[in-house]
PDB file of C-alpha atoms in Angstrom:
ATOM      1  CA  MET A   1       9.917 -10.706  24.547  1.00  0.00           C
ATOM      2  CA  ASN A   2       6.821 -10.632  22.904  1.00  0.00           C
ATOM      3  CA  ASP A   3       6.863 -15.097  22.687  1.00  0.00           C
ATOM      4  CA  ASN A   4       3.807 -14.587  20.352  1.00  0.00           C
ATOM      5  CA  LYS A   5       3.621 -17.150  16.978  1.00  0.00           C
ATOM      6  CA  THR A   6       2.697 -13.967  15.044  1.00  0.00           C
ATOM      7  CA  ASN A   7       5.193 -12.559  13.875  1.00  0.00           C
ATOM      8  CA  PRO A   8       4.144  -9.281  11.474  1.00  0.00           C
ATOM      9  CA  LEU A   9       7.283  -9.112   8.692  1.00  0.00           C
ATOM     10  CA  LEU A  10       6.343 -13.549   8.496  1.00  0.00           C
ATOM     11  CA  CYS A  11       3.470 -12.247   5.805  1.00  0.00           C
ATOM     12  CA  ASP A  12       1.298 -15.591   5.358  1.00  0.00           C
ATOM     13  CA  SER A  13       0.865 -15.702   1.639  1.00  0.00           C
ATOM     14  CA  GLU A  14      -1.861 -17.130   1.656  1.00  0.00           C
ATOM     15  CA  SER A  15      -3.781 -15.352   3.074  1.00  0.00           C
ATOM     16  CA  GLY A  16      -1.526 -12.483   1.607  1.00  0.00           C
ATOM     17  CA  MET A  17      -1.649 -10.937   5.113  1.00  0.00           C
ATOM     18  CA  CYS A  18       1.367  -9.175   7.508  1.00  0.00           C
ATOM     19  CA  GLU A  19      -0.585  -9.933  10.611  1.00  0.00           C
ATOM     20  CA  MET A  20      -0.188  -8.163  14.349  1.00  0.00           C
ATOM     21  CA  PRO A  21       0.544 -10.486  17.525  1.00  0.00           C
ATOM     22  CA  ILE A  22      -3.194 -10.912  19.356  1.00  0.00           C
ATOM     23  CA  GLY A  23      -3.527  -7.543  20.800  1.00  0.00           C
ATOM     24  CA  LYS A  24      -6.693  -6.807  23.770  1.00  0.00           C
ATOM     25  CA  ALA A  25      -9.355  -6.683  22.496  1.00  0.00           C
ATOM     26  CA  SER A  26     -12.316  -3.901  22.106  1.00  0.00           C
ATOM     27  CA  ASN A  27     -15.983  -3.906  23.049  1.00  0.00           C
ATOM     28  CA  GLU A  28     -16.455  -0.236  21.269  1.00  0.00           C
ATOM     29  CA  THR A  29     -18.460  -0.595  18.863  1.00  0.00           C
ATOM     30  CA  THR A  30     -17.006   2.200  15.146  1.00  0.00           C
ATOM     31  CA  VAL A  31     -19.736   2.729  12.910  1.00  0.00           C
ATOM     32  CA  ILE A  32     -18.259   3.507   9.084  1.00  0.00           C
ATOM     33  CA  LYS A  33     -20.044   5.869   7.351  1.00  0.00           C
ATOM     34  CA  SER A  34     -19.948   6.530   4.159  1.00  0.00           C
ATOM     35  CA  GLU A  35     -20.310  11.146   3.986  1.00  0.00           C
ATOM     36  CA  ASN A  36     -19.281  12.293   0.425  1.00  0.00           C
ATOM     37  CA  LYS A  37     -20.451   8.855  -2.337  1.00  0.00           C
ATOM     38  CA  PRO A  38     -22.015   6.004  -2.380  1.00  0.00           C
ATOM     39  CA  VAL A  39     -19.275   3.641  -0.714  1.00  0.00           C
ATOM     40  CA  LYS A  40     -16.258   5.035   1.252  1.00  0.00           C
ATOM     41  CA  ILE A  41     -13.324   2.186   2.265  1.00  0.00           C
ATOM     42  CA  ILE A  42     -11.417   2.608   5.260  1.00  0.00           C
ATOM     43  CA  TYR A  43      -7.733   0.818   4.392  1.00  0.00           C
ATOM     44  CA  TYR A  44      -5.314  -0.222   7.370  1.00  0.00           C
ATOM     45  CA  THR A  45      -2.167  -0.635   5.896  1.00  0.00           C
ATOM     46  CA  ASP A  46       1.683  -0.060   6.858  1.00  0.00           C
ATOM     47  CA  PRO A  47       4.127   1.441   4.546  1.00  0.00           C
ATOM     48  CA  ILE A  48       6.402  -1.326   5.024  1.00  0.00           C
ATOM     49  CA  CYS A  49       3.821  -3.678   4.261  1.00  0.00           C
ATOM     50  CA  SER A  50       5.147  -6.647   1.081  1.00  0.00           C
ATOM     51  CA  SER A  51       1.247  -7.647   1.238  1.00  0.00           C
ATOM     52  CA  CYS A  52      -0.085  -3.733   0.938  1.00  0.00           C
ATOM     53  CA  TRP A  53       2.744  -3.444  -2.511  1.00  0.00           C
ATOM     54  CA  GLY A  54       0.761  -6.740  -3.411  1.00  0.00           C
ATOM     55  CA  ILE A  55      -2.118  -4.661  -3.556  1.00  0.00           C
ATOM     56  CA  GLU A  56      -0.957  -2.034  -5.248  1.00  0.00           C
ATOM     57  CA  PRO A  57      -2.609  -3.311  -9.032  1.00  0.00           C
ATOM     58  CA  GLN A  58      -5.853  -3.753  -7.179  1.00  0.00           C
ATOM     59  CA  LEU A  59      -6.625  -0.556  -5.983  1.00  0.00           C
ATOM     60  CA  ARG A  60      -5.351   0.937  -8.297  1.00  0.00           C
ATOM     61  CA  LYS A  61      -7.617  -1.297 -10.847  1.00  0.00           C
ATOM     62  CA  LEU A  62     -10.922  -0.007  -8.257  1.00  0.00           C
ATOM     63  CA  LYS A  63     -10.031   3.814  -8.896  1.00  0.00           C
ATOM     64  CA  LEU A  64      -9.855   3.616 -12.759  1.00  0.00           C
ATOM     65  CA  GLU A  65     -12.751   1.974 -12.923  1.00  0.00           C
ATOM     66  CA  TYR A  66     -15.044   2.683  -9.930  1.00  0.00           C
ATOM     67  CA  SER A  67     -13.583   5.496  -8.416  1.00  0.00           C
ATOM     68  CA  GLU A  68     -16.672   7.875  -8.262  1.00  0.00           C
ATOM     69  CA  TYR A  69     -18.606   5.800  -6.424  1.00  0.00           C
ATOM     70  CA  PHE A  70     -15.851   5.766  -3.502  1.00  0.00           C
ATOM     71  CA  GLU A  71     -13.413   7.321  -1.158  1.00  0.00           C
ATOM     72  CA  ILE A  72     -10.919   5.635   0.886  1.00  0.00           C
ATOM     73  CA  GLU A  73      -9.657   6.871   3.984  1.00  0.00           C
ATOM     74  CA  TYR A  74      -5.702   5.531   4.075  1.00  0.00           C
ATOM     75  CA  LYS A  75      -5.619   4.571   8.232  1.00  0.00           C
ATOM     76  CA  MET A  76      -1.740   3.535   9.527  1.00  0.00           C
ATOM     77  CA  GLY A  77      -1.778  -0.116  10.755  1.00  0.00           C
ATOM     78  CA  GLY A  78       2.393   0.357  13.009  1.00  0.00           C
ATOM     79  CA  LEU A  79       3.449  -3.010  11.450  1.00  0.00           C
ATOM     80  CA  LEU A  80       6.729  -3.415  13.578  1.00  0.00           C
ATOM     81  CA  PRO A  81       6.777  -1.127  16.647  1.00  0.00           C
ATOM     82  CA  ASP A  82      10.008  -2.425  17.324  1.00  0.00           C
ATOM     83  CA  TRP A  83      11.842  -5.602  17.691  1.00  0.00           C
ATOM     84  CA  SER A  84      10.470  -7.544  20.256  1.00  0.00           C
ATOM     85  CA  TYR A  85       9.265 -10.313  18.206  1.00  0.00           C
ATOM     86  CA  ASN A  86      11.033 -13.839  18.330  1.00  0.00           C
ATOM     87  CA  SER A  87       8.452 -15.627  16.708  1.00  0.00           C
ATOM     88  CA  GLY A  88       7.640 -17.226  13.056  1.00  0.00           C
ATOM     89  CA  GLY A  89      11.686 -17.869  12.337  1.00  0.00           C
ATOM     90  CA  ILE A  90      11.984 -14.232  12.404  1.00  0.00           C
ATOM     91  CA  SER A  91      14.017 -12.326  15.425  1.00  0.00           C
ATOM     92  CA  LYS A  92      16.032 -10.243  14.010  1.00  0.00           C
ATOM     93  CA  PRO A  93      15.722  -8.090  10.638  1.00  0.00           C
ATOM     94  CA  SER A  94      18.197 -10.079   8.423  1.00  0.00           C
ATOM     95  CA  ASP A  95      16.266 -13.681   9.246  1.00  0.00           C
ATOM     96  CA  VAL A  96      13.085 -10.885   7.083  1.00  0.00           C
ATOM     97  CA  ALA A  97      15.398 -10.373   4.061  1.00  0.00           C
ATOM     98  CA  HIS A  98      14.286 -13.644   2.233  1.00  0.00           C
ATOM     99  CA  HIS A  99      10.746 -13.636   3.541  1.00  0.00           C
ATOM    100  CA  TRP A 100      10.480 -10.530   1.584  1.00  0.00           C
ATOM    101  CA  ASP A 101      12.203 -11.986  -1.756  1.00  0.00           C
ATOM    102  CA  GLU A 102       9.930 -14.682  -1.789  1.00  0.00           C
ATOM    103  CA  ALA A 103       6.666 -12.065  -1.455  1.00  0.00           C
ATOM    104  CA  SER A 104       8.282 -10.592  -4.589  1.00  0.00           C
ATOM    105  CA  GLN A 105       7.690 -13.369  -6.097  1.00  0.00           C
ATOM    106  CA  HIS A 106       4.337 -14.272  -5.489  1.00  0.00           C
ATOM    107  CA  TYR A 107       3.126 -11.414  -5.485  1.00  0.00           C
ATOM    108  CA  GLN A 108       5.349 -10.263  -8.910  1.00  0.00           C
ATOM    109  CA  MET A 109       5.469  -7.243  -7.440  1.00  0.00           C
ATOM    110  CA  PRO A 110       9.116  -5.327  -7.523  1.00  0.00           C
ATOM    111  CA  ILE A 111      11.021  -6.557  -3.521  1.00  0.00           C
ATOM    112  CA  ASP A 112      14.610  -6.352  -2.802  1.00  0.00           C
ATOM    113  CA  GLY A 113      14.987  -7.691   0.514  1.00  0.00           C
ATOM    114  CA  ASP A 114      18.506  -7.149   1.051  1.00  0.00           C
ATOM    115  CA  VAL A 115      17.651  -3.486   2.534  1.00  0.00           C
ATOM    116  CA  TRP A 116      17.373  -5.717   5.985  1.00  0.00           C
ATOM    117  CA  LEU A 117      21.002  -7.213   5.629  1.00  0.00           C
ATOM    118  CA  GLU A 118      22.489  -3.127   4.118  1.00  0.00           C
ATOM    119  CA  ASP A 119      20.046  -0.867   6.358  1.00  0.00           C
ATOM    120  CA  PRO A 120      17.535  -2.079   8.592  1.00  0.00           C
ATOM    121  CA  LEU A 121      14.689  -0.675   9.634  1.00  0.00           C
ATOM    122  CA  ASN A 122      14.372  -0.811  13.052  1.00  0.00           C
ATOM    123  CA  SER A 123      10.584   0.800  13.054  1.00  0.00           C
ATOM    124  CA  SER A 124       7.677   0.899  10.589  1.00  0.00           C
ATOM    125  CA  TYR A 125       6.127   4.592  12.691  1.00  0.00           C
ATOM    126  CA  PRO A 126       8.813   6.627  11.665  1.00  0.00           C
ATOM    127  CA  SER A 127       6.802   5.920   8.018  1.00  0.00           C
ATOM    128  CA  CYS A 128       3.660   6.044  10.045  1.00  0.00           C
ATOM    129  CA  ILE A 129       3.941   9.109  11.499  1.00  0.00           C
ATOM    130  CA  ALA A 130       5.543  11.098   8.617  1.00  0.00           C
ATOM    131  CA  MET A 131       2.114   9.944   6.479  1.00  0.00           C
ATOM    132  CA  LYS A 132      -0.705  11.118   8.990  1.00  0.00           C
ATOM    133  CA  ALA A 133       1.961  14.373   8.780  1.00  0.00           C
ATOM    134  CA  ALA A 134       1.700  14.476   5.233  1.00  0.00           C
ATOM    135  CA  GLN A 135      -2.125  13.769   5.179  1.00  0.00           C
ATOM    136  CA  ILE A 136      -2.717  16.604   7.287  1.00  0.00           C
ATOM    137  CA  GLN A 137      -1.232  18.795   4.089  1.00  0.00           C
ATOM    138  CA  SER A 138      -3.011  16.908   1.029  1.00  0.00           C
ATOM    139  CA  LYS A 139      -4.371  13.632   1.128  1.00  0.00           C
ATOM    140  CA  GLU A 140      -4.120  13.318  -2.446  1.00  0.00           C
ATOM    141  CA  LYS A 141       0.116  14.330  -2.721  1.00  0.00           C
ATOM    142  CA  ALA A 142       0.365  11.672   1.163  1.00  0.00           C
ATOM    143  CA  LEU A 143      -0.777   9.093  -1.336  1.00  0.00           C
ATOM    144  CA  ILE A 144       2.363  10.140  -4.130  1.00  0.00           C
ATOM    145  CA  PHE A 145       4.015   9.526  -0.915  1.00  0.00           C
ATOM    146  CA  MET A 146       3.207   6.757   0.126  1.00  0.00           C
ATOM    147  CA  ARG A 147       4.027   5.288  -3.161  1.00  0.00           C
ATOM    148  CA  ILE A 148       7.341   7.710  -3.334  1.00  0.00           C
ATOM    149  CA  LEU A 149       8.435   5.771   0.291  1.00  0.00           C
ATOM    150  CA  ARG A 150       7.445   2.194  -0.881  1.00  0.00           C
ATOM    151  CA  GLU A 151      10.103   2.326  -3.994  1.00  0.00           C
ATOM    152  CA  LYS A 152      12.818   3.430  -2.156  1.00  0.00           C
ATOM    153  CA  LEU A 153      12.427   0.891   0.209  1.00  0.00           C
ATOM    154  CA  TYR A 154      11.078  -1.631  -1.816  1.00  0.00           C
ATOM    155  CA  LEU A 155      13.893  -0.762  -5.112  1.00  0.00           C
ATOM    156  CA  GLU A 156      16.322   1.542  -3.889  1.00  0.00           C
ATOM    157  CA  LYS A 157      16.689  -0.869  -0.630  1.00  0.00           C
ATOM    158  CA  LYS A 158      16.801   2.677   1.389  1.00  0.00           C
ATOM    159  CA  ASN A 159      15.927   2.671   4.987  1.00  0.00           C
ATOM    160  CA  ILE A 160      12.670   4.600   5.290  1.00  0.00           C
ATOM    161  CA  ALA A 161      12.272   4.615   8.953  1.00  0.00           C
ATOM    162  CA  LYS A 162      15.550   7.441   9.219  1.00  0.00           C
ATOM    163  CA  TRP A 163      14.328  10.656   8.706  1.00  0.00           C
ATOM    164  CA  ASP A 164      16.536  12.773   5.475  1.00  0.00           C
ATOM    165  CA  ASN A 165      14.523   9.656   3.341  1.00  0.00           C
ATOM    166  CA  ILE A 166      11.564  10.289   4.094  1.00  0.00           C
ATOM    167  CA  ALA A 167      12.333  14.107   3.658  1.00  0.00           C
ATOM    168  CA  GLU A 168      13.532  13.240   0.491  1.00  0.00           C
ATOM    169  CA  ALA A 169      10.998  11.248  -0.619  1.00  0.00           C
ATOM    170  CA  ALA A 170       8.783  14.622   0.847  1.00  0.00           C
ATOM    171  CA  LYS A 171      10.370  16.656  -2.007  1.00  0.00           C
ATOM    172  CA  LEU A 172       9.990  14.578  -4.448  1.00  0.00           C
ATOM    173  CA  ALA A 173       5.959  14.491  -3.915  1.00  0.00           C
ATOM    174  CA  ASN A 174       5.431  18.035  -2.762  1.00  0.00           C
ATOM    175  CA  LEU A 175       5.462  17.861   0.120  1.00  0.00           C
ATOM    176  CA  ASP A 176       6.201  21.556   2.460  1.00  0.00           C
ATOM    177  CA  ILE A 177       9.253  19.703   4.092  1.00  0.00           C
ATOM    178  CA  ALA A 178      10.129  21.982   7.004  1.00  0.00           C
ATOM    179  CA  ARG A 179       5.711  21.880   8.207  1.00  0.00           C
ATOM    180  CA  LEU A 180       5.769  17.976   7.516  1.00  0.00           C
ATOM    181  CA  LYS A 181       8.663  17.870  10.642  1.00  0.00           C
ATOM    182  CA  SER A 182       6.258  20.070  12.552  1.00  0.00           C
ATOM    183  CA  ASP A 183       3.438  18.398  12.305  1.00  0.00           C
ATOM    184  CA  TYR A 184       6.092  15.350  12.442  1.00  0.00           C
ATOM    185  CA  ASP A 185       7.010  15.869  15.849  1.00  0.00           C
ATOM    186  CA  GLY A 186       4.067  17.498  16.715  1.00  0.00           C
ATOM    187  CA  ASP A 187      -0.291  16.297  15.820  1.00  0.00           C
ATOM    188  CA  ALA A 188       0.959  13.396  13.794  1.00  0.00           C
ATOM    189  CA  LYS A 189       2.232  10.926  16.403  1.00  0.00           C
ATOM    190  CA  ARG A 190      -1.711  12.105  17.620  1.00  0.00           C
ATOM    191  CA  LEU A 191      -2.429  11.158  14.420  1.00  0.00           C
ATOM    192  CA  PHE A 192      -1.199   7.745  14.080  1.00  0.00           C
ATOM    193  CA  GLN A 193      -2.349   6.719  17.647  1.00  0.00           C
ATOM    194  CA  GLU A 194      -5.499   7.530  16.711  1.00  0.00           C
ATOM    195  CA  ASP A 195      -5.182   4.934  14.211  1.00  0.00           C
ATOM    196  CA  LEU A 196      -4.315   2.563  15.934  1.00  0.00           C
ATOM    197  CA  ASN A 197      -7.200   3.023  18.667  1.00  0.00           C
ATOM    198  CA  LEU A 198      -9.749   2.688  16.097  1.00  0.00           C
ATOM    199  CA  ALA A 199      -7.255  -0.665  14.650  1.00  0.00           C
ATOM    200  CA  ARG A 200      -8.274  -1.524  17.871  1.00  0.00           C
ATOM    201  CA  THR A 201     -12.292  -1.118  17.971  1.00  0.00           C
ATOM    202  CA  LEU A 202     -12.499  -2.544  14.339  1.00  0.00           C
ATOM    203  CA  GLY A 203     -10.883  -6.280  15.024  1.00  0.00           C
ATOM    204  CA  VAL A 204      -8.031  -4.967  12.792  1.00  0.00           C
ATOM    205  CA  ARG A 205      -5.719  -8.325  13.140  1.00  0.00           C
ATOM    206  CA  GLY A 206      -2.927  -7.838   9.596  1.00  0.00           C
ATOM    207  CA  PHE A 207      -2.724  -5.792   6.963  1.00  0.00           C
ATOM    208  CA  PRO A 208      -3.789  -5.202   4.373  1.00  0.00           C
ATOM    209  CA  THR A 209      -7.423  -4.710   6.002  1.00  0.00           C
ATOM    210  CA  LEU A 210     -10.097  -3.091   3.877  1.00  0.00           C
ATOM    211  CA  PHE A 211     -13.632  -1.558   5.574  1.00  0.00           C
ATOM    212  CA  PHE A 212     -15.732  -1.081   2.857  1.00  0.00           C
ATOM    213  CA  ALA A 213     -19.469   0.432   4.591  1.00  0.00           C
ATOM    214  CA  ASP A 214     -22.408   2.589   2.723  1.00  0.00           C
ATOM    215  CA  LYS A 215     -24.770   5.163   3.940  1.00  0.00           C
ATOM    216  CA  ASN A 216     -26.474   2.985   5.535  1.00  0.00           C
ATOM    217  CA  ASN A 217     -24.820   1.666   8.089  1.00  0.00           C
ATOM    218  CA  ASN A 218     -24.340  -1.741   5.707  1.00  0.00           C
ATOM    219  CA  GLN A 219     -20.421  -3.082   5.888  1.00  0.00           C
ATOM    220  CA  LEU A 220     -18.019  -5.049   4.003  1.00  0.00           C
ATOM    221  CA  THR A 221     -14.090  -6.427   4.519  1.00  0.00           C
ATOM    222  CA  VAL A 222     -11.484  -8.065   3.227  1.00  0.00           C
ATOM    223  CA  TYR A 223      -8.560  -8.621   4.238  1.00  0.00           C
ATOM    224  CA  GLY A 224      -4.780  -9.819   2.951  1.00  0.00           C
ATOM    225  CA  SER A 225      -4.465  -9.451  -0.505  1.00  0.00           C
ATOM    226  CA  LYS A 226      -7.241 -10.701  -2.718  1.00  0.00           C
ATOM    227  CA  PRO A 227      -7.787 -10.604  -7.040  1.00  0.00           C
ATOM    228  CA  TYR A 228      -9.403  -7.610  -8.135  1.00  0.00           C
ATOM    229  CA  ALA A 229     -12.472  -9.682  -8.407  1.00  0.00           C
ATOM    230  CA  TYR A 230     -13.345  -9.339  -4.572  1.00  0.00           C
ATOM    231  CA  TYR A 231     -12.173  -5.972  -3.980  1.00  0.00           C
ATOM    232  CA  GLU A 232     -14.848  -4.619  -7.179  1.00  0.00           C
ATOM    233  CA  ASN A 233     -17.405  -7.434  -5.755  1.00  0.00           C
ATOM    234  CA  ALA A 234     -17.486  -5.870  -2.587  1.00  0.00           C
ATOM    235  CA  LEU A 235     -18.672  -2.333  -3.536  1.00  0.00           C
ATOM    236  CA  LEU A 236     -20.641  -3.755  -5.831  1.00  0.00           C
ATOM    237  CA  ALA A 237     -22.344  -5.841  -2.736  1.00  0.00           C
ATOM    238  CA  LEU A 238     -23.045  -1.895  -1.173  1.00  0.00           C
ATOM    239  CA  HIS A 239     -23.769  -0.162  -4.550  1.00  0.00           C
ATOM    240  CA  PRO A 240     -24.767  -2.007  -7.450  1.00  0.00           C
ATOM    241  CA  GLU A 241     -25.484   0.888  -9.379  1.00  0.00           C
ATOM    242  CA  ALA A 242     -21.768   1.468  -9.849  1.00  0.00           C
ATOM    243  CA  LYS A 243     -21.172   0.762 -13.584  1.00  0.00           C
ATOM    244  CA  LYS A 244     -17.498  -0.089 -14.453  1.00  0.00           C
ATOM    245  CA  LYS A 245     -15.425   2.785 -16.346  1.00  0.00           C
ATOM    246  CA  ILE A 246     -13.752   0.939 -18.871  1.00  0.00           C
ATOM    247  CA  PHE A 247     -10.154   2.051 -19.424  1.00  0.00           C
ATOM    248  CA  LYS A 248      -9.205   2.408 -23.385  1.00  0.00           C
ATOM    249  CA  ASN A 249      -5.885   2.436 -23.440  1.00  0.00           C
ATOM    250  CA  GLU A 250      -5.931   3.023 -27.476  1.00  0.00           C
ATOM    251  CA  ASN A 251      -1.917   4.796 -26.371  1.00  0.00           C
ATOM    252  CA  PRO A 252       0.249   1.936 -24.621  1.00  0.00           C
ATOM    253  CA  LEU A 253       1.593   5.485 -22.865  1.00  0.00           C
ATOM    254  CA  SER A 254      -2.084   6.680 -21.458  1.00  0.00           C
ATOM    255  CA  LEU A 255      -1.914   5.285 -18.208  1.00  0.00           C
ATOM    256  CA  PHE A 256       1.173   6.433 -17.046  1.00  0.00           C
ATOM    257  CA  GLU A 257      -0.159  10.298 -17.199  1.00  0.00           C
ATOM    258  CA  ILE A 258      -2.355   9.175 -14.329  1.00  0.00           C
ATOM    259  CA  TYR A 259      -0.112   6.390 -12.692  1.00  0.00           C
ATOM    260  CA  PRO A 260       3.950   8.197 -13.030  1.00  0.00           C
ATOM    261  CA  THR A 261       5.544   4.305 -12.252  1.00  0.00           C
ATOM    262  CA  LEU A 262       4.057   1.580 -12.749  1.00  0.00           C
ATOM    263  CA  ALA A 263       5.460  -2.697 -12.863  1.00  0.00           C
ATOM    264  CA  PRO A 264       4.035  -5.147 -15.385  1.00  0.00           C
ATOM    265  CA  LYS A 265       2.241  -6.527 -12.215  1.00  0.00           C
ATOM    266  CA  GLU A 266      -0.017  -3.595 -12.298  1.00  0.00           C
ATOM    267  CA  HIS A 267      -0.550  -2.923 -15.882  1.00  0.00           C
ATOM    268  CA  ALA A 268      -1.526  -6.467 -16.225  1.00  0.00           C
ATOM    269  CA  VAL A 269      -3.873  -5.921 -14.365  1.00  0.00           C
ATOM    270  CA  ILE A 270      -5.833  -2.961 -15.153  1.00  0.00           C
ATOM    271  CA  LEU A 271      -6.271  -3.851 -18.230  1.00  0.00           C
ATOM    272  CA  ASP A 272      -6.533  -7.252 -18.015  1.00  0.00           C
ATOM    273  CA  ILE A 273      -4.493  -9.293 -19.977  1.00  0.00           C
ATOM    274  CA  SER A 274      -0.826 -12.177 -18.765  1.00  0.00           C
ATOM    275  CA  TYR A 275       1.889 -10.216 -16.633  1.00  0.00           C
ATOM    276  CA  ASN A 276       4.544 -11.223 -19.612  1.00  0.00           C
ATOM    277  CA  GLN A 277       2.063  -9.638 -22.049  1.00  0.00           C
ATOM    278  CA  ALA A 278       2.315  -6.075 -19.518  1.00  0.00           C
ATOM    279  CA  GLU A 279       5.962  -6.830 -19.934  1.00  0.00           C
ATOM    280  CA  GLU A 280       6.901  -7.284 -22.553  1.00  0.00           C
ATOM    281  CA  ILE A 281       4.511  -3.880 -24.239  1.00  0.00           C
ATOM    282  CA  LEU A 282       6.287  -1.623 -21.869  1.00  0.00           C
ATOM    283  CA  ASP A 283       9.647  -3.738 -22.520  1.00  0.00           C
ATOM    284  CA  GLU A 284       8.869  -2.039 -26.468  1.00  0.00           C
ATOM    285  CA  LEU A 285       8.106   1.155 -25.095  1.00  0.00           C
ATOM    286  CA  PHE A 286      11.800   1.329 -23.095  1.00  0.00           C
ATOM    287  CA  LYS A 287      13.391   0.177 -26.473  1.00  0.00           C
ATOM    288  CA  ASP A 288      12.016   2.677 -27.877  1.00  0.00           C
ATOM    289  CA  GLY A 289      13.261   5.274 -25.349  1.00  0.00           C
ATOM    290  CA  LYS A 290       9.611   6.137 -24.566  1.00  0.00           C
ATOM    291  CA  LEU A 291       9.103   4.873 -20.665  1.00  0.00           C
ATOM    292  CA  GLY A 292      12.174   4.016 -18.027  1.00  0.00           C
ATOM    293  CA  LYS A 293      12.842   1.106 -15.942  1.00  0.00           C
ATOM    294  CA  ILE A 294      14.730   0.175 -12.811  1.00  0.00           C
ATOM    295  CA  SER A 295      15.227  -2.969 -13.224  1.00  0.00           C
ATOM    296  CA  ILE A 296      15.858  -5.714  -9.273  1.00  0.00           C
ATOM    297  CA  LYS A 297      16.734  -9.073  -8.765  1.00  0.00           C
ATOM    298  CA  ASN A 298      13.154  -9.096  -8.559  1.00  0.00           C
ATOM    299  CA  HIS A 299      10.868  -7.962 -10.724  1.00  0.00           C
ATOM    300  CA  SER A 300      10.590  -4.302 -12.705  1.00  0.00           C
ATOM    301  CA  LEU A 301       9.854  -0.674 -12.254  1.00  0.00           C
ATOM    302  CA  TYR A 302       8.711   1.774 -15.690  1.00  0.00           C
ATOM    303  CA  PHE A 303       8.808   5.317 -15.153  1.00  0.00           C
ATOM    304  CA  ARG A 304       8.184   8.414 -18.126  1.00  0.00           C
ATOM    305  CA  SER A 305      11.344   9.133 -19.184  1.00  0.00           C
TER     306      SER A 305
END
């Protein structure tokens, strides 16, 4: 039994981190270097990381405003290897339910913690490996796939450690499911292990962790879920010439042409308006039949109808 005081599923709302137990540090040094664009971001995440779900609004805004200046590489962190934890008041899946409901309120993102009561996950490794398998096929589709996995987990209370649920998400992301399964059973496991090894080398302690690097080996790190300015400032510090692309929102539905699903918090952060304003706009579109809506006990998600 691991008696370390850090529990990976007890995410700290103040630091915005889902922290891993302290492991053996690596003495190796790794250089992160941008290749195709002025800045490279290595983002350590995990499909079941509630704090990572919490920074979706900030990441989506960063991509809309500065995507031409950075490339982002998604690395999987393996937040929950198994249930050999007994710390921080969490020793079994049911202990996570209330914590996730609290995280939902803190981040104002839809999360239903009852998945840990109804169909709890035994590990985040299957979804991490599935993500690496998806990346082999297409980095673009892999991003869509991870979003769908998270929506299934946080809103639909689906256990995304089960292959059936992974396959269902893959189908919605237009991935080749047969190939995904083949890679999942093969190369994806090696690629996931490479992510874990690099995380140890880089000293990753929790998620989200974003490493920003330019072509001159200058590097900045943003730990945890932070306000948008932290991510923007890191990018601008490395590439001061970056010009913000202002998203013009003449048509309230235009954001949905870029992002098929949006939570009110995402809409609010992207447009620099309040949560209540965003919710009013989205609800009006829902009432007019222009948007669909998934409502759970903690917040909602809107989609093109």
